[in-house]
Short mmCIF file of C-alpha atoms in Angstrom, two decimals:
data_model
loop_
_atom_site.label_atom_id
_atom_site.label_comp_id
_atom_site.label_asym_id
_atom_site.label_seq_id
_atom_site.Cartn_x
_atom_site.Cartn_y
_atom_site.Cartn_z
CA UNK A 1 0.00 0.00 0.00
CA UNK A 2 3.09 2.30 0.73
CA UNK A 3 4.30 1.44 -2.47
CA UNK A 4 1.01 2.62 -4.09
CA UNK A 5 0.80 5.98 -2.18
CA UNK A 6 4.69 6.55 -2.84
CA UNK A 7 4.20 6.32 -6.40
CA UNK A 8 1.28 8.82 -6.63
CA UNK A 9 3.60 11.43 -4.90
CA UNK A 10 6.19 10.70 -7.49
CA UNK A 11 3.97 10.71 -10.53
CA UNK A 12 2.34 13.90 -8.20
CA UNK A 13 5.48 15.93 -8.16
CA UNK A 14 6.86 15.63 -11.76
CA UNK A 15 4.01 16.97 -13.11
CA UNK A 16 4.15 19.88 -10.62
CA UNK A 17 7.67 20.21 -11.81
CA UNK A 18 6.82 20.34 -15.60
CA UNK A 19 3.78 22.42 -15.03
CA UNK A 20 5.91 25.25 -13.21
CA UNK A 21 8.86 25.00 -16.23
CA UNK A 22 5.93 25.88 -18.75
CA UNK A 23 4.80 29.22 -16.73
CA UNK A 24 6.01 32.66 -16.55
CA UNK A 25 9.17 32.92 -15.05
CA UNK A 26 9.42 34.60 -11.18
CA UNK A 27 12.02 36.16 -9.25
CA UNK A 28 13.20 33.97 -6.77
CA UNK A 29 15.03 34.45 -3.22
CA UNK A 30 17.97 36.55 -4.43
CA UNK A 31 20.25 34.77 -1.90
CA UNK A 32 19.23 31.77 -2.86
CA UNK A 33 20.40 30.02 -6.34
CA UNK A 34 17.24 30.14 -8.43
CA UNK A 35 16.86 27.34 -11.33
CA UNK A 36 13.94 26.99 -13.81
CA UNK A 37 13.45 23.75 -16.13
CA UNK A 38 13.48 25.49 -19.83
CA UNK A 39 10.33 23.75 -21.90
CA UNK A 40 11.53 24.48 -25.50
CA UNK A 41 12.46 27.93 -25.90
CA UNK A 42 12.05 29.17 -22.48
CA UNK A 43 14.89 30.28 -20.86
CA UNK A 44 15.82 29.28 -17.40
CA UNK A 45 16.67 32.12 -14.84
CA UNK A 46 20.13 31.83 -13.24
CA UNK A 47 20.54 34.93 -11.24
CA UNK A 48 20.79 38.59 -11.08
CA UNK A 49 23.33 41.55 -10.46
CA UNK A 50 22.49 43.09 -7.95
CA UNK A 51 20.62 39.97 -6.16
CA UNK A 52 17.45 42.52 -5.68
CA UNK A 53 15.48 43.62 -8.43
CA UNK A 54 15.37 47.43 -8.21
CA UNK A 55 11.91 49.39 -7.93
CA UNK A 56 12.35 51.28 -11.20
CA UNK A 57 12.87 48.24 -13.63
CA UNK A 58 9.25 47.52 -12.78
CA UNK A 59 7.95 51.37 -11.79
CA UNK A 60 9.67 54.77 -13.85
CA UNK A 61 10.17 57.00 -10.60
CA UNK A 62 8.89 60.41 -10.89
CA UNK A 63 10.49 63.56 -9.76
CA UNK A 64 10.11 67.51 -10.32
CA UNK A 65 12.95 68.17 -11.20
CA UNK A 66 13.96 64.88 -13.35
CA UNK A 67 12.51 62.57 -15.66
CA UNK A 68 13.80 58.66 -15.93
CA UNK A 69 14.78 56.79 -18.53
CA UNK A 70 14.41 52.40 -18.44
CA UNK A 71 16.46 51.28 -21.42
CA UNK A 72 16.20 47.64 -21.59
CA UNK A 73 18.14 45.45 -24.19
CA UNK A 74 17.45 42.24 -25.94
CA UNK A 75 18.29 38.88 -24.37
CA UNK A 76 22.06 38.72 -25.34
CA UNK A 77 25.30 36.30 -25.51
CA UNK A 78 27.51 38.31 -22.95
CA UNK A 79 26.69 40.55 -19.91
CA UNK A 80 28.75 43.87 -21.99
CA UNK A 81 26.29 43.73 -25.23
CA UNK A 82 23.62 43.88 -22.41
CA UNK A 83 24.82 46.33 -21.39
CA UNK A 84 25.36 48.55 -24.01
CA UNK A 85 21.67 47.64 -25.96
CA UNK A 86 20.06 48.85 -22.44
CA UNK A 87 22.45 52.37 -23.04
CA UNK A 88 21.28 52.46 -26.57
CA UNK A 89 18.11 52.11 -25.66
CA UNK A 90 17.71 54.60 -23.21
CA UNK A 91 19.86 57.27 -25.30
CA UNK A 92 16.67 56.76 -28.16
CA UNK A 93 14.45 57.51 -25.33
CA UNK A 94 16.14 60.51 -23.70
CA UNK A 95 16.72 62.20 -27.84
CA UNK A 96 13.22 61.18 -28.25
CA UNK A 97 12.19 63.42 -25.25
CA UNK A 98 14.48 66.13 -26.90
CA UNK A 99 12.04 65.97 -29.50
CA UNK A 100 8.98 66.78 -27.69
CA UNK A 101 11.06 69.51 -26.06
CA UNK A 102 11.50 71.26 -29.76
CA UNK A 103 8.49 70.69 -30.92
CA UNK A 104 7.11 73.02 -28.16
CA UNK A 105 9.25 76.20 -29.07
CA UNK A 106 7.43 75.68 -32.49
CA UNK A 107 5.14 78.25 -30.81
CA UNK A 108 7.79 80.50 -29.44
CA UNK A 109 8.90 81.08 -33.27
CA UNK A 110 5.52 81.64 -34.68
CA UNK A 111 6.15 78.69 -36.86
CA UNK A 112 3.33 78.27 -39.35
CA UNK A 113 3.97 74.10 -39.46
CA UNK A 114 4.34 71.97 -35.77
CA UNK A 115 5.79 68.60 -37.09
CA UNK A 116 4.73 65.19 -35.56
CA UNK A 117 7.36 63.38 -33.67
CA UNK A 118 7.44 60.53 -36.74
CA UNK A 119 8.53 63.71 -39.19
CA UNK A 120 10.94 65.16 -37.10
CA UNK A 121 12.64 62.38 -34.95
CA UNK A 122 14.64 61.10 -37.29
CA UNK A 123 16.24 64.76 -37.98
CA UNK A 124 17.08 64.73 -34.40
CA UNK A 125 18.66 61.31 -34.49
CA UNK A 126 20.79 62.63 -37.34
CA UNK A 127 22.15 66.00 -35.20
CA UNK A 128 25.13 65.79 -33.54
CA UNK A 129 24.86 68.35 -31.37
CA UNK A 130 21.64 66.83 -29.51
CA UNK A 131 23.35 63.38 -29.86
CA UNK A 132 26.08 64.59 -28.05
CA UNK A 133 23.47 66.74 -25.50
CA UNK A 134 21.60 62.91 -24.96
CA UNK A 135 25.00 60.72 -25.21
CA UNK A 136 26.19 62.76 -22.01
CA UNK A 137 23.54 61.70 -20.09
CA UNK A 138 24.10 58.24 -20.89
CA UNK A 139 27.59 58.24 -20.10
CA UNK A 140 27.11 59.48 -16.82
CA UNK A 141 24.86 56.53 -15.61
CA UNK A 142 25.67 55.14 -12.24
CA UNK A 143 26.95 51.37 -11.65
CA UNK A 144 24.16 51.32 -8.95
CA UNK A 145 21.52 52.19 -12.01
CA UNK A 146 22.10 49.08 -13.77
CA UNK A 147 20.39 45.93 -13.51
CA UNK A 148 21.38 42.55 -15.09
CA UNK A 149 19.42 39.16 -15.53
CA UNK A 150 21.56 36.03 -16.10
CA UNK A 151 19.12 33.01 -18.02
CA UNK A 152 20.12 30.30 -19.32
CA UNK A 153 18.73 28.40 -22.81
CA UNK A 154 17.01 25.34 -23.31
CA UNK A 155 20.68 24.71 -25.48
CA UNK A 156 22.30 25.52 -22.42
CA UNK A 157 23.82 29.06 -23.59
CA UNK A 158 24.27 32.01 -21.59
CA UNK A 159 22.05 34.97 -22.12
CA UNK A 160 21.67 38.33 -20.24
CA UNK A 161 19.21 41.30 -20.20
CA UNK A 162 19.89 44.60 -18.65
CA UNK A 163 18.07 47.43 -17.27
CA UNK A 164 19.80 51.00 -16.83
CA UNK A 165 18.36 53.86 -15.60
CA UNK A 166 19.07 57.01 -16.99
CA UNK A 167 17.92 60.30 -15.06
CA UNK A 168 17.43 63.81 -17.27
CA UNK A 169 17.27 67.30 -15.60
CA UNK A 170 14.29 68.59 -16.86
CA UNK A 171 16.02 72.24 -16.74
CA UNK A 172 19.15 71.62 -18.50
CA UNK A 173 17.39 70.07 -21.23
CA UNK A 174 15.48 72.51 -21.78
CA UNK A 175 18.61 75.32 -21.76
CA UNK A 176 20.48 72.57 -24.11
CA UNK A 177 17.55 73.13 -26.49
CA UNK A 178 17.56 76.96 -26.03
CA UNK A 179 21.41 76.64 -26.96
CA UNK A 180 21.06 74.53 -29.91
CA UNK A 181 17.87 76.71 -31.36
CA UNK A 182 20.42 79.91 -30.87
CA UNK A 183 23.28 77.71 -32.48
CA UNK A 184 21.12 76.98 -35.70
CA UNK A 185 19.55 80.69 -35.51
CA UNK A 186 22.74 82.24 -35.89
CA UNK A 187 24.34 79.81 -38.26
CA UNK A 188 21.87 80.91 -40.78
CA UNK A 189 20.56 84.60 -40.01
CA UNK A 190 24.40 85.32 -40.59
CA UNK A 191 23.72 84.30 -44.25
CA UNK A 192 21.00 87.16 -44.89
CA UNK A 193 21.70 90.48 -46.28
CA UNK A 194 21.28 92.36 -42.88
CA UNK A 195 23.73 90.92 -41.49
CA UNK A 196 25.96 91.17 -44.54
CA UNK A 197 28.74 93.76 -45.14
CA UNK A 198 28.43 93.31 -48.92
CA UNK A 199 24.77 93.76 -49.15
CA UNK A 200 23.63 96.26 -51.69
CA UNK A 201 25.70 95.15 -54.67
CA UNK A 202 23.05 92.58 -55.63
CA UNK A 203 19.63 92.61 -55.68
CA UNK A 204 20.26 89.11 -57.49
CA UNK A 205 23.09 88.22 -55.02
CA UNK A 206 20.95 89.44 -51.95
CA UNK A 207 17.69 87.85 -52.82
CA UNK A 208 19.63 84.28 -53.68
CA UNK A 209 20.90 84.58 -50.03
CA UNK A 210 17.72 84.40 -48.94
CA UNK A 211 16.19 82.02 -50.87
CA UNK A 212 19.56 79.87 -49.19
CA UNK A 213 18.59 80.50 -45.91
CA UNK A 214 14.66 79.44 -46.69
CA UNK A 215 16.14 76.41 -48.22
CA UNK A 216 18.40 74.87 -45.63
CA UNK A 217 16.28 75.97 -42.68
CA UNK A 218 12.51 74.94 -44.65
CA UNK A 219 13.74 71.94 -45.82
CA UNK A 220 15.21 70.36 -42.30
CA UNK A 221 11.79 69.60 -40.04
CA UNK A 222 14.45 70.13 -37.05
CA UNK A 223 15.84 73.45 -38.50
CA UNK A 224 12.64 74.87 -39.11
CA UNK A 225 11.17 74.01 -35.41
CA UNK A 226 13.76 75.78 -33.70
CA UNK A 227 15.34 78.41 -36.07
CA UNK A 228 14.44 82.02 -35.38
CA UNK A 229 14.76 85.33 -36.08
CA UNK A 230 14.47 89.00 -33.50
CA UNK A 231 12.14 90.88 -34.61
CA UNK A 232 10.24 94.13 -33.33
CA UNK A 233 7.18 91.48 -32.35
CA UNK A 234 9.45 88.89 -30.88
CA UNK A 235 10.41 85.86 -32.31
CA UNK A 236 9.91 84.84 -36.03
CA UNK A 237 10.33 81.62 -37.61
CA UNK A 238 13.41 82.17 -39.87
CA UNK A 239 12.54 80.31 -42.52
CA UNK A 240 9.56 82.47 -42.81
CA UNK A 241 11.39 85.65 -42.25
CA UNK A 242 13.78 84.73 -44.85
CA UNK A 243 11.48 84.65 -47.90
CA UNK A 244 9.33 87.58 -46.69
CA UNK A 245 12.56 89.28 -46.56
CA UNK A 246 13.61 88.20 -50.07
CA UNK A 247 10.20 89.36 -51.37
CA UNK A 248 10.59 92.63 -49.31
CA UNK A 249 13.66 93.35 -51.70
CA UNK A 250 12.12 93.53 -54.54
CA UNK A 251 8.87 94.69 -53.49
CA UNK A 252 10.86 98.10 -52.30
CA UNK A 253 11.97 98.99 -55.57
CA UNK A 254 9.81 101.62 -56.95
CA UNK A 255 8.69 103.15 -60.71
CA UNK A 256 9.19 106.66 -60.49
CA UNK A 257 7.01 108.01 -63.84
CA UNK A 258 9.38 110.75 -65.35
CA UNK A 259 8.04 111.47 -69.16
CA UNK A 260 5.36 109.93 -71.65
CA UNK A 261 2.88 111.47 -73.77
CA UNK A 262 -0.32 112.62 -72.40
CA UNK A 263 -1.93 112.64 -76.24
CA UNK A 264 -0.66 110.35 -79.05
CA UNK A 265 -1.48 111.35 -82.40
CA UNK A 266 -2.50 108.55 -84.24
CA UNK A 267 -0.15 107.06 -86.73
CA UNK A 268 3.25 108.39 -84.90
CA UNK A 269 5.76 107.15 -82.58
CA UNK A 270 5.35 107.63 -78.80
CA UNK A 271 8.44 107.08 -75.93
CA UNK A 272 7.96 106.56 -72.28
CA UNK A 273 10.57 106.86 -70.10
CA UNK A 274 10.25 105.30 -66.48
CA UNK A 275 12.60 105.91 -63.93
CA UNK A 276 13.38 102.93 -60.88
CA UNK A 277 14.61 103.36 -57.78
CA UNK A 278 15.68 101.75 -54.84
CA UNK A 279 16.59 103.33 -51.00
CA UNK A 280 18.79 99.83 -50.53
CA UNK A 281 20.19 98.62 -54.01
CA UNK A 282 22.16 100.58 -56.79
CA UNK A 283 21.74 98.43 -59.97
CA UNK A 284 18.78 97.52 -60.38
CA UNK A 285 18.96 95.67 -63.51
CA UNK A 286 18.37 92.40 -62.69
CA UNK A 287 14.80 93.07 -62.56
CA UNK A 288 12.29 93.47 -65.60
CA UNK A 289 9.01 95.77 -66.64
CA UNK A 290 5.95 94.05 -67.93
CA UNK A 291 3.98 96.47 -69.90
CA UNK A 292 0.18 95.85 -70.60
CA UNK A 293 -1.78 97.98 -72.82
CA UNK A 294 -5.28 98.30 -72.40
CA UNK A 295 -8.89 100.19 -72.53
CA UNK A 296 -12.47 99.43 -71.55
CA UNK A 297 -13.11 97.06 -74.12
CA UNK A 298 -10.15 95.07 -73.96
CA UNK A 299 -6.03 94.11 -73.64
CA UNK A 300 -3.99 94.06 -76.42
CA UNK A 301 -1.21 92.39 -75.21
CA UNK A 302 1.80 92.72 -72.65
CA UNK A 303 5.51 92.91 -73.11
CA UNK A 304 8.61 92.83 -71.40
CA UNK A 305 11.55 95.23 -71.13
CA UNK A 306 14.84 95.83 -69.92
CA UNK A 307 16.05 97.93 -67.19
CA UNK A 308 19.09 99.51 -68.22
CA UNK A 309 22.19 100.74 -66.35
CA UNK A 310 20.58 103.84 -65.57
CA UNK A 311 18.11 101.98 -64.27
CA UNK A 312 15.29 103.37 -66.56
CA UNK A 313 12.82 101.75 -68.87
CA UNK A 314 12.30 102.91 -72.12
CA UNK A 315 8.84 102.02 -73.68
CA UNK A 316 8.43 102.85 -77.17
CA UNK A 317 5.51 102.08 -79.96
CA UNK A 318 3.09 103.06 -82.68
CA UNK A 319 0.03 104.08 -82.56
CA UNK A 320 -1.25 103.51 -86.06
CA UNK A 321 -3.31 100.33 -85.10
CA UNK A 322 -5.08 102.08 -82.74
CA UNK A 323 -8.65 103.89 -82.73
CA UNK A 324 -9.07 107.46 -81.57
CA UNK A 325 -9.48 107.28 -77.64
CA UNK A 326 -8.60 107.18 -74.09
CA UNK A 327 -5.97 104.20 -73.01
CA UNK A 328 -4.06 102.92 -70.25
CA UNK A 329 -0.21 101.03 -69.89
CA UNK A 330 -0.25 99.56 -67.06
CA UNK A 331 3.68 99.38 -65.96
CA UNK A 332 4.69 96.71 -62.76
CA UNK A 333 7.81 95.26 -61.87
CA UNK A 334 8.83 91.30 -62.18
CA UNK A 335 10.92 89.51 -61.36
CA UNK A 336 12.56 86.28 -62.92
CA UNK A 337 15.17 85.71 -59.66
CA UNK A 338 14.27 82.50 -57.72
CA UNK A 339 10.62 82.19 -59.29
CA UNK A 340 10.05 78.98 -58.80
CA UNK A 341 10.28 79.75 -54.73
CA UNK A 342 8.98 83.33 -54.59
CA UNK A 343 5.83 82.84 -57.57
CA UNK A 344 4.40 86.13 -58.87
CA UNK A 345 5.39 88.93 -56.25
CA UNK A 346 3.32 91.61 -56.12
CA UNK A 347 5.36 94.81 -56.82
CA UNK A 348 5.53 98.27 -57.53
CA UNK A 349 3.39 99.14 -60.78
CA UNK A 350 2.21 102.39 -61.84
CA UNK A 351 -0.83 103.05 -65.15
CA UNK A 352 0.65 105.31 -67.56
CA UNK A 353 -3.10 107.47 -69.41
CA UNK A 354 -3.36 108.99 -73.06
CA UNK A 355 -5.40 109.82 -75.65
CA UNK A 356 -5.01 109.11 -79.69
CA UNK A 357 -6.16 111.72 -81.09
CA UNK A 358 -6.89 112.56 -85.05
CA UNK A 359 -3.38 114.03 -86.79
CA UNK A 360 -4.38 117.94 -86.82
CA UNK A 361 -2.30 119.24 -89.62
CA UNK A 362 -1.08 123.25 -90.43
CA UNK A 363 -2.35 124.66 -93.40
CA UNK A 364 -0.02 126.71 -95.72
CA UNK A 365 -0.85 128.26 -99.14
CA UNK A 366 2.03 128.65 -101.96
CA UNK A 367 1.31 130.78 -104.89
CA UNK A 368 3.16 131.01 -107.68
CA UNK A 369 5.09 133.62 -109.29
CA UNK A 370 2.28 135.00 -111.65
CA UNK A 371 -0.22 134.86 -108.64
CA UNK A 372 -0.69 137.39 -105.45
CA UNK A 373 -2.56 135.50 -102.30
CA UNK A 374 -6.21 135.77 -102.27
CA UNK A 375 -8.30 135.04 -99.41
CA UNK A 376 -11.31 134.31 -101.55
CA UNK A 377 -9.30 131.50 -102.86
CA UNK A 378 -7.49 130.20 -99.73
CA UNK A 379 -10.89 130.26 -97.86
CA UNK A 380 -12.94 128.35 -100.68
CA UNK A 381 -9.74 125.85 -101.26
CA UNK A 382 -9.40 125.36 -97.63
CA UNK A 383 -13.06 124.62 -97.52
CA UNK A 384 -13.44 122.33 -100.47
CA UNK A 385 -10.50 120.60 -98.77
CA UNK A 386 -12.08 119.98 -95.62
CA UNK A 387 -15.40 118.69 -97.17
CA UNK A 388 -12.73 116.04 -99.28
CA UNK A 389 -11.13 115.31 -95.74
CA UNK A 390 -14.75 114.62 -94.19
CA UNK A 391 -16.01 112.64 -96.93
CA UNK A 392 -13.28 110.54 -97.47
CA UNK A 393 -12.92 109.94 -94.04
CA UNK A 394 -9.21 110.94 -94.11
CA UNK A 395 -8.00 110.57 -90.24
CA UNK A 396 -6.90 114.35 -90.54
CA UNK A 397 -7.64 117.36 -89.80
CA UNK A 398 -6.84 121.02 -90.40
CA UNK A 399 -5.52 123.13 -87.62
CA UNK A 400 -4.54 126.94 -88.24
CA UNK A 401 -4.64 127.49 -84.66
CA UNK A 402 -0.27 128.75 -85.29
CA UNK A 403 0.06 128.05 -81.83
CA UNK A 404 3.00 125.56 -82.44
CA UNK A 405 4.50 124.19 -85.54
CA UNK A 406 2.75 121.39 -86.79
CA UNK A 407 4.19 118.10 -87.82
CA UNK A 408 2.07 117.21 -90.26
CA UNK A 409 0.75 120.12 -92.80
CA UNK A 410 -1.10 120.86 -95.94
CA UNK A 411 1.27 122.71 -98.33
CA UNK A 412 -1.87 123.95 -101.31
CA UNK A 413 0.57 125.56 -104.30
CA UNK A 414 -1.59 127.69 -106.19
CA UNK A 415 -1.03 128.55 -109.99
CA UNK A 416 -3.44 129.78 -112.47
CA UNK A 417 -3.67 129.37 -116.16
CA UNK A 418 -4.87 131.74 -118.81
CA UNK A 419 -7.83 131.00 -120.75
CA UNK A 420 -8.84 132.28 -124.42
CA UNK A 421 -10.25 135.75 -123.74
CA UNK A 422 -12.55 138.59 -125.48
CA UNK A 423 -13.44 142.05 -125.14
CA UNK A 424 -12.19 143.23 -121.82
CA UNK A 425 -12.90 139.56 -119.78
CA UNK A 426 -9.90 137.61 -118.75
CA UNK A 427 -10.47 133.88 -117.86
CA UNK A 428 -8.55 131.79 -116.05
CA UNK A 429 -7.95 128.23 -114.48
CA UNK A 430 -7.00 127.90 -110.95
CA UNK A 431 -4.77 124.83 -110.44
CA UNK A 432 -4.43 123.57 -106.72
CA UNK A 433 -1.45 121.16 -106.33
CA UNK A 434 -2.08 119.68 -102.09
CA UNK A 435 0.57 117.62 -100.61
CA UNK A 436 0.32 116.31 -96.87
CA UNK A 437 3.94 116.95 -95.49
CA UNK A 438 5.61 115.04 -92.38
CA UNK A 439 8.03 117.10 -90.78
CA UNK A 440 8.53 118.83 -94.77
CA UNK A 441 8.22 115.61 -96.02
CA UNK A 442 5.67 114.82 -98.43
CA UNK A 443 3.69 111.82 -97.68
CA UNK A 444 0.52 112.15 -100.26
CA UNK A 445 -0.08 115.11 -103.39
CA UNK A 446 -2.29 115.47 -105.69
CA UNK A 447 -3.69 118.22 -108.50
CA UNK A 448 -7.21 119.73 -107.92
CA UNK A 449 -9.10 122.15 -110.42
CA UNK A 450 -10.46 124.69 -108.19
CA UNK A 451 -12.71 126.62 -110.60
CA UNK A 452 -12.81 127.79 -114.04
CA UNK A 453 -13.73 131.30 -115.21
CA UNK A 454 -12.73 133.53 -111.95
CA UNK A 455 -12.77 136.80 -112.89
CA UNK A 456 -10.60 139.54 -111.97
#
C-alpha cells in the first residue's frame, strides 16, 4: 500500500515540476540560487546583479525636477552587449524626449507648421549636437543604475538582459535646447543680407541669399522648429522671415514716372521713359518691366523690357493700329530671380493714361510767281479741302490754330492758267497742287481744279 501511495507522490510531483517550467518565469530568493526547467524555448533564470530587483525596472520614478529613462536590451550572448543595448536604448528615449522639447518652441517662433514626432525624430537622431546633449547623459549613468538578468537556454547558452536607468534634468534640457535653437539661428541669419557687409551690390546676389537660408532651414523639419529670427514682435520663424525678406527686396523697388505722352497722335511714334529706384540697391537691372496695354473694351497684349544701367525703362511704340481714344499702360515690376520659390510677387506698378487723337495738320498756301494770295481763294480751297477730308474719311484734320508748328501740314501751291479771252474779260484756271507733309516731307499730293472762269 506504501508502495502505491509513494508512487502517486512521485507521478504527483513531476508533473508539478513540468507544469511550473511551462509558466512565466518569477524572481526567486535573491540569496538563494534560483533554477527553472526550460520547456523548448524558455529560458531558465540563473541569477541577477544586484541579487534585488530594483523598484524602477518595474515602476519609472517620478520627480520635479527629473525625468527617468528604463532602457532595456534584448536577451544577449555576454553581460557587456547587455549592457550597451540597455544604453542604446535609453539614449533613443532621452533624444526622443528632446524631441517633444523642440516641438514646443514651435510656438515660441511663430512657426506656421508643428511637425509630428514621426517627421521630425529622425532629424534629431541625425544632429550631432543633440546626440552629443543625450549621449552625455548616458555616459554618466551610475553602476548602482544598472540591472542585469543572467538566463540560461534550453541549449544551455548564456544569455543576459539589462536594465539602466538614466535620469534627465528637466532644466538643462530645456537650456540645451535653447542653446542649440540659438546655435542653428545664428548659423543661418548670418547668411542674410542684414547681417551682410556686402549687401547692396546685388539685388540678385541678396535675394539668392535668402532664398539659401529658406532652403536649408525649410527643408530640415528640425531646423525649421527651432530656427528664429528678433524681430520688433518677438520671435519669427526664420525660414519664414527669410522669404518675406527676399520678397521685401524687390517689393521696395519703386517706378518713379518721369516722361510719356499725355496725347498720341495717331499714326506716330510715342516714348515713355520710367525711372526705378531703390533706398537699398544701386543696380537695379536684374529686374524686368511688364507692360500691358489696355482700354475698356479690352487688352492688347503685354511685353517685357529691360532695365538699363541707368536703371530706366524705355517704352516705345506706334500708334497707327489704334482707334481714336482714351488708353491705359499699365507698368509693374517682375521679377525672374528665384521664381520657382517666390511665384508672382506683387510689386511696384504704376498706369501710364493717353489719348489718340486725329493728326491735326497746319495749313499753308504757296502761290506762284504770276499769282498774289487771295483770301477768296485760300478760304474756298481750304473749304473744299475739308469737305474732301470729311467725306473721305481721311484721319486728318486742319488746324490753323499757329500756336506751335505742326508736324504734319497741308502745303496747297496755287497757280493759275490763262484761258482764251474777249473784249475786256480775262479767264482763267485755278490749279491747286495739295501735298500732306511730315516734318517737310511729303507723304501724299495730288492736283485739284479749283474753278474755271474767276474773274478779276
Amino acid at each position: 500500500m506504501w508502495r502505491k501511495k509513494y508512487f502517486l507522490v512521485l507521478i504527483f510531483c513531476i508533473f508539478s515540476l513540468l507544469w511550473s517550467g511551462c509558466g512565466s518565469l518569477k524572481l526567486r530568493d535573491s540569496k538563494a540560487e534560483k533554477i527553472e526547467i526550460a520547456i523548448g524555448n524558455a529560458k531558465v533564470f540563473v541569477e541577477s546583479f544586484p541579487p534585488q530587483r530594483p523598484e524602477w525596472v518595474n515602476s519609472v520614478p517620478v520627480s520635479d525636477e527629473s525625468l527617468f529613462f528604463i532602457g532595456v536590451s534584448s536577451y544577449l550572448a555576454n553581460e557587456t552587449i547587455a549592457r550597451n543595448g540597455a544604453r542604446n536604448d535609453a539614449l533613443n528615449q532621452v533624444v526622443k524626449y528632446y524631441g517633444t522639447i523642440i516641438q514646443s518652441k514651435a510656438q515660441e517662433t511663430k512657426s506656421s507648421k508643428n511637425f509630428s514626432s514621426e517627421i521630425i525624430n529622425p532629424y534629431i537622431e541625425q544632429e550631432e549636437i543633440i546626440q552629443s546633449f543625450a549621449q552625455r547623459y548616458v555616459s554618466e549613468i551610475l553602476p548602482e543604475n544598472y540591472y542585469i538578468e543572467k538566463y540560461l537556454t534550453s541549449k544551455n547558452q548564456e544569455q543576459y538582459i539589462c536594465y539602466v536607468k538614466c535620469s534627465v534634468s528637466k532644466e538643462k534640457v530645456k537650456r540645451e535646447m535653447d542653446s542649440f535653437a540659438k546655435e542653428i539661428s545664428e548659423r543661418y541669419s548670418s547668411l542674410l543680407p542684414e547681417k551682410n557687409e556686402s549687401r547692396n551690390k546685388s539685388i540678385k546676389s541678396d535675394v539668392e541669399s535668402c532664398i539659401t537660408v529658406y532652403k536649408a532651414v525649410s527643408e530640415n523639419p528640425l531646423y525649421k522648429t527651432v530656427a528664429f529670427v528678433e524681430t520688433s514682435g518677438g520671435k519669427a520663424a526664420l525660414d519664414e522671415y527669410a522669404l518675406l525678406y527676399a520678397k521685401r527686396i524687390i517689393q521696395n523697388c519703386k517706378i518713379q514716372n518721369e516722361s510719356y505722352p499725355k496725347t498720341v497722335e495717331k499714326g506716330t511714334e510715342f516714348l515713355s521713359v520710367l525711372q526705378i529706384y531703390s533706398d537699398e540697391y544701386k543696380n537695379l537691372s536684374s529686374l524686368k518691366a511688364e507692360a500691358t496695354l489696355f482700354n475698356k473694351e479690352k487688352s492688347f497684349g503685354s511685353a517685357l523690357y529691360e532695365i538699363n544701367s541707368e536703371n530706366k525703362i524705355k517704352i516705345s511704340g506706334n500708334t497707327q493700329s489704334l482707334d481714336y481714344g482714351s488708353y491705359s499702360m499699365k507698368v509693374r515690376l517682375v521679377s525672374g530671380i528665384e521664381k520657382n520659390i517666390l511665384g508672382e510677387i506683387t510689386a511696384d506698378s504704376t498706369v501710364l493714361n493717353f489719348e489718340v487723337t486725329p493728326v491735326y495738320a497746319g495749313l499753308e498756301f504757296k502761290y506762284s510767281e504770276n499769282m498774289c494770295s487771295n483770301a477768296n481763294i485760300e478760304q474756298k480751297m481750304q473749304s473744299k479741302l475739308q469737305k474732301m477730308i470729311e467725306e473721305y474719311g481721311i484721319p486728318v484734320f486742319i488746324d490753323k490754330s499757329g500756336e506751335k508748328e505742326k508736324i504734319w501740314n497741308f502745303v496747297i501751291f496755287i497757280d493759275r492758267e490763262k484761258l482764251a479771252s474777249h473784249e475786256a474779260v480775262t479767264k482763267t484756271k485755278v490749279l491747286c497742287n495739295v501735298a500732306l507733309e511730315k516734318n517737310g516731307v511729303a507723304q501724299v499730293q495730288g492736283g485739284i481744279v479749283f474753278r474755271h472762269g474767276i474773274e478779276f
